[in-house]
Amino acid sequence: MLQWIHDNLISRMPVQASEWAARVDWLNDFITYISAFCTIAITAVMIYFMWRYRRKSETQQTEYITHNALLETVWTVIPTIVCIFVFWYGFEVYHEQRTPPANAEEILVEGYQWGWNFEYSTGKKGSGELVVPLGKATRLVMRSKDVTHSFFIPSMRVKEDVLASAYSYLWFTPIKTGEFPIFCTEYCGLSHSGMLAKLKVVEPEVFQDFINERSAEDLPPAELGKKLFTQKGCIGCHSVDGSAKVCPSLYQIFGHEVEFADGTKLVGDENYLEESILNPNAKIVKGYPPNLMQSYKGQLEDKELAGLIAYIKSLK
Ligand code: CUA
């Protein structure tokens, strides 16, 4: 029963997947319980005193009390000790979080409107999915391409702003394999809420194989495109089923007539799709503002670009 109350009402925390997560939660619980105890105790005593020392008659005089040295000492010393303890415990964890071990696996993180790119020590690149080894310290070196973002992995209990003007850092040691969500927690424009990624914790050998494997994307083009559509963050702004999102839906674009803000029209073909990926502002679809999308010029291999076009083509 008490455990249920704790898990469901007091401390609804995501899974503890990093080495320090349990300690972070312990301190959070400790502060919550102390605060709850003080709130209830002080309110109860206040209500009791209001009743106990109420005026009982017109002429009644209460005793004139100036202070009580013992009480005042107790209620000053105990909270001071609690505060010092909370600071000490919090500082220990904070200090650890700021001091990555020298042998940490380093991964570059690039935030952009609206997605995440990753680059591993072998030069292998990826988007939308960050793969890290289990039980090994991982250090992220982060930079933004445009505005300020913030990299947040709740299950690892880490969060750090990602800036355009300077590098920032994060590190953690995963203790559980599995997939965990990554969020952007700095409002960064229209598709901020769609700026998601996935953290994948795998066994160290699997990680080594992963970063050594060259971009052997031997998928059929439309399937490669479908994968990239999620990884590159396209899915945050464009729907593929005709439903409304921030940017035009890509359902039935290919082979169908598209109308633009300047009144011109064309039937969607490969050239139009390629132009829209590499130079999104060249033609603005009617009903949408300009500058919604960044250019993907230089960010896609030829094969990837062809894959995306093949995938969009298949949405009919
Ligand atoms: Cu990036 Cu919010």
mmCIF file of C-alpha atoms and ligand atoms in Angstrom:
data_model
loop_
_atom_site.group_PDB
_atom_site.id
_atom_site.type_symbol
_atom_site.label_atom_id
_atom_site.label_comp_id
_atom_site.label_asym_id
_atom_site.label_seq_id
_atom_site.Cartn_x
_atom_site.Cartn_y
_atom_site.Cartn_z
ATOM 1 C CA MET A 1 0.000 0.000 0.000
ATOM 2 C CA LEU A 2 2.680 2.511 1.046
ATOM 3 C CA GLN A 3 4.770 1.468 -1.945
ATOM 4 C CA TRP A 4 1.774 2.012 -4.222
ATOM 5 C CA ILE A 5 1.182 5.499 -2.797
ATOM 6 C CA HIS A 6 4.860 6.293 -3.257
ATOM 7 C CA ASP A 7 5.046 5.012 -6.840
ATOM 8 C CA ASN A 8 1.741 6.400 -8.071
ATOM 9 C CA LEU A 9 1.099 9.572 -6.132
ATOM 10 C CA ILE A 10 4.394 10.879 -4.788
ATOM 11 C CA SER A 11 7.208 9.878 -7.087
ATOM 12 C CA ARG A 12 6.096 9.135 -10.644
ATOM 13 C CA MET A 13 9.556 8.963 -12.124
ATOM 14 C CA PRO A 14 10.658 7.378 -15.407
ATOM 15 C CA VAL A 15 12.670 4.139 -15.276
ATOM 16 C CA GLN A 16 16.047 4.471 -13.516
ATOM 17 C CA ALA A 17 18.416 3.630 -16.359
ATOM 18 C CA SER A 18 21.657 5.376 -15.362
ATOM 19 C CA GLU A 19 24.063 4.852 -12.486
ATOM 20 C CA TRP A 20 23.002 7.925 -10.581
ATOM 21 C CA ALA A 21 19.269 7.825 -11.308
ATOM 22 C CA ALA A 22 18.453 6.071 -8.015
ATOM 23 C CA ARG A 23 20.365 8.701 -6.032
ATOM 24 C CA VAL A 24 18.708 11.580 -7.899
ATOM 25 C CA ASP A 25 15.299 10.069 -7.115
ATOM 26 C CA TRP A 26 16.231 9.362 -3.507
ATOM 27 C CA LEU A 27 17.043 13.029 -2.886
ATOM 28 C CA ASN A 28 13.895 14.107 -4.699
ATOM 29 C CA ASP A 29 11.807 11.758 -2.534
ATOM 30 C CA PHE A 30 13.598 12.879 0.630
ATOM 31 C CA ILE A 31 12.800 16.558 -0.054
ATOM 32 C CA THR A 32 9.208 15.683 -1.012
ATOM 33 C CA TYR A 33 8.612 13.723 2.217
ATOM 34 C CA ILE A 34 10.225 16.366 4.460
ATOM 35 C CA SER A 35 8.130 19.089 2.776
ATOM 36 C CA ALA A 36 4.942 17.034 3.109
ATOM 37 C CA PHE A 37 5.701 16.282 6.765
ATOM 38 C CA CYS A 38 6.358 19.967 7.590
ATOM 39 C CA THR A 39 3.268 21.170 5.710
ATOM 40 C CA ILE A 40 0.989 18.728 7.517
ATOM 41 C CA ALA A 41 2.616 19.156 10.956
ATOM 42 C CA ILE A 42 2.693 22.970 10.864
ATOM 43 C CA THR A 43 -0.892 23.230 9.582
ATOM 44 C CA ALA A 44 -2.114 20.798 12.253
ATOM 45 C CA VAL A 45 -0.377 22.672 15.086
ATOM 46 C CA MET A 46 -1.677 26.003 13.749
ATOM 47 C CA ILE A 47 -5.260 24.760 13.671
ATOM 48 C CA TYR A 48 -4.910 23.229 17.128
ATOM 49 C CA PHE A 49 -3.497 26.481 18.602
ATOM 50 C CA MET A 50 -6.238 28.557 16.995
ATOM 51 C CA TRP A 51 -8.741 26.451 18.861
ATOM 52 C CA ARG A 52 -6.751 26.003 22.081
ATOM 53 C CA TYR A 53 -5.922 29.691 22.559
ATOM 54 C CA ARG A 54 -9.150 31.223 21.280
ATOM 55 C CA ARG A 55 -10.664 34.057 23.305
ATOM 56 C CA LYS A 56 -13.166 32.559 25.684
ATOM 57 C CA SER A 57 -14.659 35.727 27.275
ATOM 58 C CA GLU A 58 -14.662 39.525 26.955
ATOM 59 C CA THR A 59 -12.355 40.072 29.924
ATOM 60 C CA GLN A 60 -9.968 37.198 29.427
ATOM 61 C CA GLN A 61 -6.261 38.064 29.307
ATOM 62 C CA THR A 62 -3.696 35.645 27.845
ATOM 63 C CA GLU A 63 -0.254 35.371 29.269
ATOM 64 C CA TYR A 64 2.301 37.717 27.603
ATOM 65 C CA ILE A 65 4.903 35.476 25.923
ATOM 66 C CA THR A 66 7.972 37.040 24.287
ATOM 67 C CA HIS A 67 9.958 33.985 23.181
ATOM 68 C CA ASN A 68 11.053 30.453 23.954
ATOM 69 C CA ALA A 69 14.775 29.875 23.574
ATOM 70 C CA LEU A 70 14.625 26.060 23.474
ATOM 71 C CA LEU A 71 11.887 25.913 20.831
ATOM 72 C CA GLU A 72 13.565 28.520 18.650
ATOM 73 C CA THR A 73 16.895 26.728 18.833
ATOM 74 C CA VAL A 74 15.285 23.427 17.872
ATOM 75 C CA TRP A 75 13.391 24.842 14.902
ATOM 76 C CA THR A 76 16.496 26.631 13.637
ATOM 77 C CA VAL A 77 19.102 23.931 14.162
ATOM 78 C CA ILE A 78 17.136 20.963 12.742
ATOM 79 C CA PRO A 79 16.162 22.652 9.425
ATOM 80 C CA THR A 80 19.742 23.957 9.101
ATOM 81 C CA ILE A 81 21.105 20.431 9.420
ATOM 82 C CA VAL A 82 18.528 19.165 6.894
ATOM 83 C CA CYS A 83 19.475 21.959 4.439
ATOM 84 C CA ILE A 84 23.194 21.258 4.791
ATOM 85 C CA PHE A 85 22.533 17.550 4.211
ATOM 86 C CA VAL A 86 20.403 18.255 1.099
ATOM 87 C CA PHE A 87 23.094 20.580 -0.275
ATOM 88 C CA TRP A 88 25.898 18.104 0.447
ATOM 89 C CA TYR A 89 24.031 15.159 -1.118
ATOM 90 C CA GLY A 90 22.949 17.218 -4.146
ATOM 91 C CA PHE A 91 26.447 18.624 -4.640
ATOM 92 C CA GLU A 92 28.004 15.142 -4.562
ATOM 93 C CA VAL A 93 25.755 13.986 -7.432
ATOM 94 C CA TYR A 94 26.067 17.301 -9.298
ATOM 95 C CA HIS A 95 29.852 17.193 -9.056
ATOM 96 C CA GLU A 96 29.871 13.647 -10.417
ATOM 97 C CA GLN A 97 27.589 14.709 -13.278
ATOM 98 C CA ARG A 98 30.074 17.462 -14.204
ATOM 99 C CA THR A 99 33.147 15.206 -14.113
ATOM 100 C CA PRO A 100 33.160 12.590 -16.888
ATOM 101 C CA PRO A 101 35.768 9.824 -16.572
ATOM 102 C CA ALA A 102 38.712 10.098 -18.982
ATOM 103 C CA ASN A 103 37.830 6.880 -20.830
ATOM 104 C CA ALA A 104 34.250 7.901 -21.669
ATOM 105 C CA GLU A 105 32.906 7.068 -25.144
ATOM 106 C CA GLU A 106 32.585 10.423 -26.891
ATOM 107 C CA ILE A 107 29.699 11.163 -29.260
ATOM 108 C CA LEU A 108 29.019 14.444 -31.044
ATOM 109 C CA VAL A 109 25.449 15.709 -30.927
ATOM 110 C CA GLU A 110 24.118 18.334 -33.296
ATOM 111 C CA GLY A 111 20.736 19.911 -32.678
ATOM 112 C CA TYR A 112 18.865 21.654 -35.465
ATOM 113 C CA GLN A 113 15.325 22.810 -36.199
ATOM 114 C CA TRP A 114 13.926 20.147 -35.681
ATOM 115 C CA GLY A 115 15.978 17.054 -35.059
ATOM 116 C CA TRP A 116 19.199 15.562 -33.721
ATOM 117 C CA ASN A 117 22.302 14.313 -35.570
ATOM 118 C CA PHE A 118 24.909 12.086 -33.940
ATOM 119 C CA GLU A 119 28.517 11.347 -34.898
ATOM 120 C CA TYR A 120 30.498 8.519 -33.318
ATOM 121 C CA SER A 121 34.252 8.159 -32.756
ATOM 122 C CA THR A 122 34.631 6.073 -35.928
ATOM 123 C CA GLY A 123 33.062 8.804 -38.063
ATOM 124 C CA LYS A 124 29.815 6.910 -38.328
ATOM 125 C CA LYS A 125 26.848 9.255 -38.453
ATOM 126 C CA GLY A 126 23.226 8.843 -37.538
ATOM 127 C CA SER A 127 20.095 10.865 -36.910
ATOM 128 C CA GLY A 128 17.154 10.446 -34.613
ATOM 129 C CA GLU A 129 18.610 7.461 -32.781
ATOM 130 C CA LEU A 130 21.508 7.656 -30.350
ATOM 131 C CA VAL A 131 23.164 4.293 -29.718
ATOM 132 C CA VAL A 132 25.288 3.908 -26.556
ATOM 133 C CA PRO A 133 27.060 0.983 -24.850
ATOM 134 C CA LEU A 134 25.704 -0.567 -21.656
ATOM 135 C CA GLY A 135 27.757 -0.056 -18.499
ATOM 136 C CA LYS A 136 30.203 2.326 -20.139
ATOM 137 C CA ALA A 137 30.427 6.064 -19.574
ATOM 138 C CA THR A 138 29.165 8.038 -22.585
ATOM 139 C CA ARG A 139 30.071 11.685 -22.999
ATOM 140 C CA LEU A 140 28.073 13.874 -25.359
ATOM 141 C CA VAL A 141 29.678 16.926 -26.933
ATOM 142 C CA MET A 142 26.803 19.080 -28.123
ATOM 143 C CA ARG A 143 26.330 22.008 -30.444
ATOM 144 C CA SER A 144 23.347 23.608 -32.147
ATOM 145 C CA LYS A 145 23.203 24.620 -35.792
ATOM 146 C CA ASP A 146 20.622 27.328 -35.244
ATOM 147 C CA VAL A 147 18.728 28.309 -32.097
ATOM 148 C CA THR A 148 19.062 27.100 -28.504
ATOM 149 C CA HIS A 149 17.780 23.572 -27.891
ATOM 150 C CA SER A 150 18.028 21.396 -24.810
ATOM 151 C CA PHE A 151 18.929 17.709 -24.731
ATOM 152 C CA PHE A 152 16.929 15.761 -22.167
ATOM 153 C CA ILE A 153 17.018 12.010 -21.429
ATOM 154 C CA PRO A 154 14.589 11.535 -18.516
ATOM 155 C CA SER A 155 15.511 7.912 -17.803
ATOM 156 C CA MET A 156 19.187 8.886 -17.458
ATOM 157 C CA ARG A 157 18.304 11.932 -15.326
ATOM 158 C CA VAL A 158 20.382 14.267 -17.504
ATOM 159 C CA LYS A 159 19.500 17.499 -19.292
ATOM 160 C CA GLU A 160 21.655 20.224 -20.798
ATOM 161 C CA ASP A 161 21.099 23.197 -23.087
ATOM 162 C CA VAL A 162 22.498 22.895 -26.610
ATOM 163 C CA LEU A 163 23.812 26.229 -27.875
ATOM 164 C CA ALA A 164 24.832 27.669 -31.230
ATOM 165 C CA SER A 165 27.582 29.798 -29.666
ATOM 166 C CA ALA A 166 29.477 27.200 -27.619
ATOM 167 C CA TYR A 167 29.821 23.486 -26.939
ATOM 168 C CA SER A 168 28.032 21.973 -23.973
ATOM 169 C CA TYR A 169 28.422 18.549 -22.426
ATOM 170 C CA LEU A 170 26.588 15.674 -20.805
ATOM 171 C CA TRP A 171 27.671 12.270 -19.591
ATOM 172 C CA PHE A 172 26.035 9.228 -18.054
ATOM 173 C CA THR A 173 26.551 5.492 -17.596
ATOM 174 C CA PRO A 174 23.564 3.394 -18.699
ATOM 175 C CA ILE A 175 22.744 0.388 -16.503
ATOM 176 C CA LYS A 176 19.812 -0.971 -18.528
ATOM 177 C CA THR A 177 19.537 -1.985 -22.162
ATOM 178 C CA GLY A 178 16.496 -0.839 -24.095
ATOM 179 C CA GLU A 179 15.057 2.212 -25.800
ATOM 180 C CA PHE A 180 14.431 5.475 -23.985
ATOM 181 C CA PRO A 181 12.927 8.732 -25.255
ATOM 182 C CA ILE A 182 14.972 11.886 -25.820
ATOM 183 C CA PHE A 183 13.254 15.274 -25.808
ATOM 184 C CA CYS A 184 14.113 18.858 -26.705
ATOM 185 C CA THR A 185 13.196 20.914 -23.646
ATOM 186 C CA GLU A 186 13.880 24.410 -24.903
ATOM 187 C CA TYR A 187 11.131 26.002 -26.963
ATOM 188 C CA CYS A 188 12.772 26.299 -30.378
ATOM 189 C CA GLY A 189 10.005 27.071 -32.854
ATOM 190 C CA LEU A 190 6.992 25.514 -34.504
ATOM 191 C CA SER A 191 8.011 21.869 -34.331
ATOM 192 C CA HIS A 192 9.707 21.983 -30.947
ATOM 193 C CA SER A 193 7.321 19.327 -29.669
ATOM 194 C CA GLY A 194 8.246 17.068 -32.579
ATOM 195 C CA MET A 195 11.984 17.367 -31.909
ATOM 196 C CA LEU A 196 12.302 13.856 -30.529
ATOM 197 C CA ALA A 197 14.923 11.151 -30.678
ATOM 198 C CA LYS A 198 15.490 7.728 -29.230
ATOM 199 C CA LEU A 199 18.280 6.532 -26.978
ATOM 200 C CA LYS A 200 19.184 2.915 -27.609
ATOM 201 C CA VAL A 201 21.339 1.203 -24.982
ATOM 202 C CA VAL A 202 22.996 -1.957 -26.328
ATOM 203 C CA GLU A 203 25.626 -4.456 -25.165
ATOM 204 C CA PRO A 204 29.198 -3.092 -25.680
ATOM 205 C CA GLU A 205 29.979 -5.626 -28.450
ATOM 206 C CA VAL A 206 26.825 -4.652 -30.328
ATOM 207 C CA PHE A 207 27.842 -1.012 -29.958
ATOM 208 C CA GLN A 208 31.321 -1.698 -31.367
ATOM 209 C CA ASP A 209 29.817 -3.499 -34.358
ATOM 210 C CA PHE A 210 27.379 -0.649 -34.837
ATOM 211 C CA ILE A 211 29.982 2.136 -34.950
ATOM 212 C CA ASN A 212 32.353 0.085 -37.116
ATOM 213 C CA GLU A 213 29.736 -0.822 -39.677
ATOM 214 C CA ARG A 214 29.962 1.622 -42.563
ATOM 215 C CA SER A 215 26.723 3.083 -43.848
ATOM 216 C CA ALA A 216 25.752 -0.253 -45.359
ATOM 217 C CA GLU A 217 22.224 0.803 -46.060
ATOM 218 C CA ASP A 218 21.323 -1.920 -48.510
ATOM 219 C CA LEU A 219 17.616 -1.357 -48.199
ATOM 220 C CA PRO A 220 15.355 -0.839 -51.206
ATOM 221 C CA PRO A 221 15.137 2.956 -51.824
ATOM 222 C CA ALA A 222 11.564 3.438 -50.554
ATOM 223 C CA GLU A 223 12.364 1.553 -47.329
ATOM 224 C CA LEU A 224 15.560 3.524 -46.801
ATOM 225 C CA GLY A 225 13.478 6.671 -47.356
ATOM 226 C CA LYS A 226 10.885 5.561 -44.847
ATOM 227 C CA LYS A 227 13.590 5.025 -42.233
ATOM 228 C CA LEU A 228 15.192 8.407 -42.974
ATOM 229 C CA PHE A 229 11.807 10.081 -42.848
ATOM 230 C CA THR A 230 11.699 9.302 -39.114
ATOM 231 C CA GLN A 231 15.427 9.630 -38.423
ATOM 232 C CA LYS A 232 15.823 13.023 -40.084
ATOM 233 C CA GLY A 233 12.789 14.361 -38.255
ATOM 234 C CA CYS A 234 10.621 14.917 -41.387
ATOM 235 C CA ILE A 235 7.827 13.116 -39.582
ATOM 236 C CA GLY A 236 7.680 15.880 -36.948
ATOM 237 C CA CYS A 237 6.292 18.372 -39.491
ATOM 238 C CA HIS A 238 4.873 16.351 -42.409
ATOM 239 C CA SER A 239 2.115 13.777 -42.152
ATOM 240 C CA VAL A 240 2.040 10.893 -44.620
ATOM 241 C CA ASP A 241 -1.682 10.191 -44.451
ATOM 242 C CA GLY A 242 -3.163 13.576 -45.369
ATOM 243 C CA SER A 243 -3.752 14.682 -41.760
ATOM 244 C CA ALA A 244 -2.833 18.224 -40.731
ATOM 245 C CA LYS A 245 0.596 19.016 -39.305
ATOM 246 C CA VAL A 246 2.763 22.153 -39.309
ATOM 247 C CA CYS A 247 3.938 21.556 -42.891
ATOM 248 C CA PRO A 248 2.037 20.214 -45.922
ATOM 249 C CA SER A 249 1.124 16.536 -45.823
ATOM 250 C CA LEU A 250 3.114 14.450 -48.284
ATOM 251 C CA TYR A 251 0.243 12.101 -48.971
ATOM 252 C CA GLN A 252 -0.651 12.110 -52.667
ATOM 253 C CA ILE A 253 1.840 14.808 -53.647
ATOM 254 C CA PHE A 254 3.472 12.743 -56.338
ATOM 255 C CA GLY A 255 1.467 12.690 -59.543
ATOM 256 C CA HIS A 256 -1.099 15.118 -58.150
ATOM 257 C CA GLU A 257 -1.516 18.823 -58.678
ATOM 258 C CA VAL A 258 0.039 21.102 -56.057
ATOM 259 C CA GLU A 259 -0.941 24.763 -55.768
ATOM 260 C CA PHE A 260 1.516 27.404 -54.582
ATOM 261 C CA ALA A 261 1.208 30.673 -52.679
ATOM 262 C CA ASP A 262 1.895 32.696 -55.856
ATOM 263 C CA GLY A 263 -1.024 31.034 -57.629
ATOM 264 C CA THR A 264 1.056 28.751 -59.853
ATOM 265 C CA LYS A 265 0.444 25.006 -59.986
ATOM 266 C CA LEU A 266 2.351 21.919 -60.952
ATOM 267 C CA VAL A 267 2.003 18.170 -60.853
ATOM 268 C CA GLY A 268 4.339 16.695 -58.221
ATOM 269 C CA ASP A 269 7.299 14.829 -59.745
ATOM 270 C CA GLU A 270 10.846 13.807 -58.714
ATOM 271 C CA ASN A 271 12.322 17.216 -59.559
ATOM 272 C CA TYR A 272 9.765 19.017 -57.449
ATOM 273 C CA LEU A 273 10.406 16.692 -54.490
ATOM 274 C CA GLU A 274 14.186 17.057 -54.805
ATOM 275 C CA GLU A 275 13.917 20.828 -55.009
ATOM 276 C CA SER A 276 11.656 20.925 -51.954
ATOM 277 C CA ILE A 277 14.159 18.921 -49.892
ATOM 278 C CA LEU A 278 17.252 20.864 -50.957
ATOM 279 C CA ASN A 279 15.714 24.299 -51.386
ATOM 280 C CA PRO A 280 12.425 24.307 -49.462
ATOM 281 C CA ASN A 281 11.704 27.982 -50.059
ATOM 282 C CA ALA A 282 11.769 27.775 -53.849
ATOM 283 C CA LYS A 283 8.045 26.955 -53.969
ATOM 284 C CA ILE A 284 5.724 27.598 -51.044
ATOM 285 C CA VAL A 285 2.555 25.523 -50.921
ATOM 286 C CA LYS A 286 -0.612 27.615 -50.767
ATOM 287 C CA GLY A 287 -1.759 28.219 -47.210
ATOM 288 C CA TYR A 288 1.694 27.824 -45.610
ATOM 289 C CA PRO A 289 4.158 30.531 -44.529
ATOM 290 C CA PRO A 290 7.713 30.623 -46.012
ATOM 291 C CA ASN A 291 10.865 29.564 -44.096
ATOM 292 C CA LEU A 292 9.187 26.683 -42.259
ATOM 293 C CA MET A 293 11.835 24.197 -43.284
ATOM 294 C CA GLN A 294 15.629 24.240 -43.374
ATOM 295 C CA SER A 295 17.550 23.068 -46.415
ATOM 296 C CA TYR A 296 18.880 19.504 -46.352
ATOM 297 C CA LYS A 297 21.593 20.391 -48.860
ATOM 298 C CA GLY A 298 24.830 18.621 -47.867
ATOM 299 C CA GLN A 299 23.068 16.542 -45.241
ATOM 300 C CA LEU A 300 21.942 13.680 -47.446
ATOM 301 C CA GLU A 301 23.946 11.287 -49.531
ATOM 302 C CA ASP A 302 22.644 10.928 -53.098
ATOM 303 C CA LYS A 303 21.319 7.511 -52.192
ATOM 304 C CA GLU A 304 19.460 8.913 -49.195
ATOM 305 C CA LEU A 305 17.934 11.717 -51.214
ATOM 306 C CA ALA A 306 16.764 9.190 -53.820
ATOM 307 C CA GLY A 307 15.376 7.023 -51.010
ATOM 308 C CA LEU A 308 13.329 9.869 -49.568
ATOM 309 C CA ILE A 309 11.928 10.714 -52.995
ATOM 310 C CA ALA A 310 11.045 7.053 -53.579
ATOM 311 C CA TYR A 311 9.266 6.921 -50.228
ATOM 312 C CA ILE A 312 7.251 10.103 -50.846
ATOM 313 C CA LYS A 313 6.406 8.719 -54.291
ATOM 314 C CA SER A 314 4.978 5.625 -52.599
ATOM 315 C CA LEU A 315 2.499 7.654 -50.530
ATOM 316 C CA LYS A 316 -0.472 7.350 -52.815
HETATM 317 CU CU1 CUA B 1 14.689 22.050 -30.191
HETATM 318 CU CU2 CUA B 1 12.834 22.580 -28.800
#
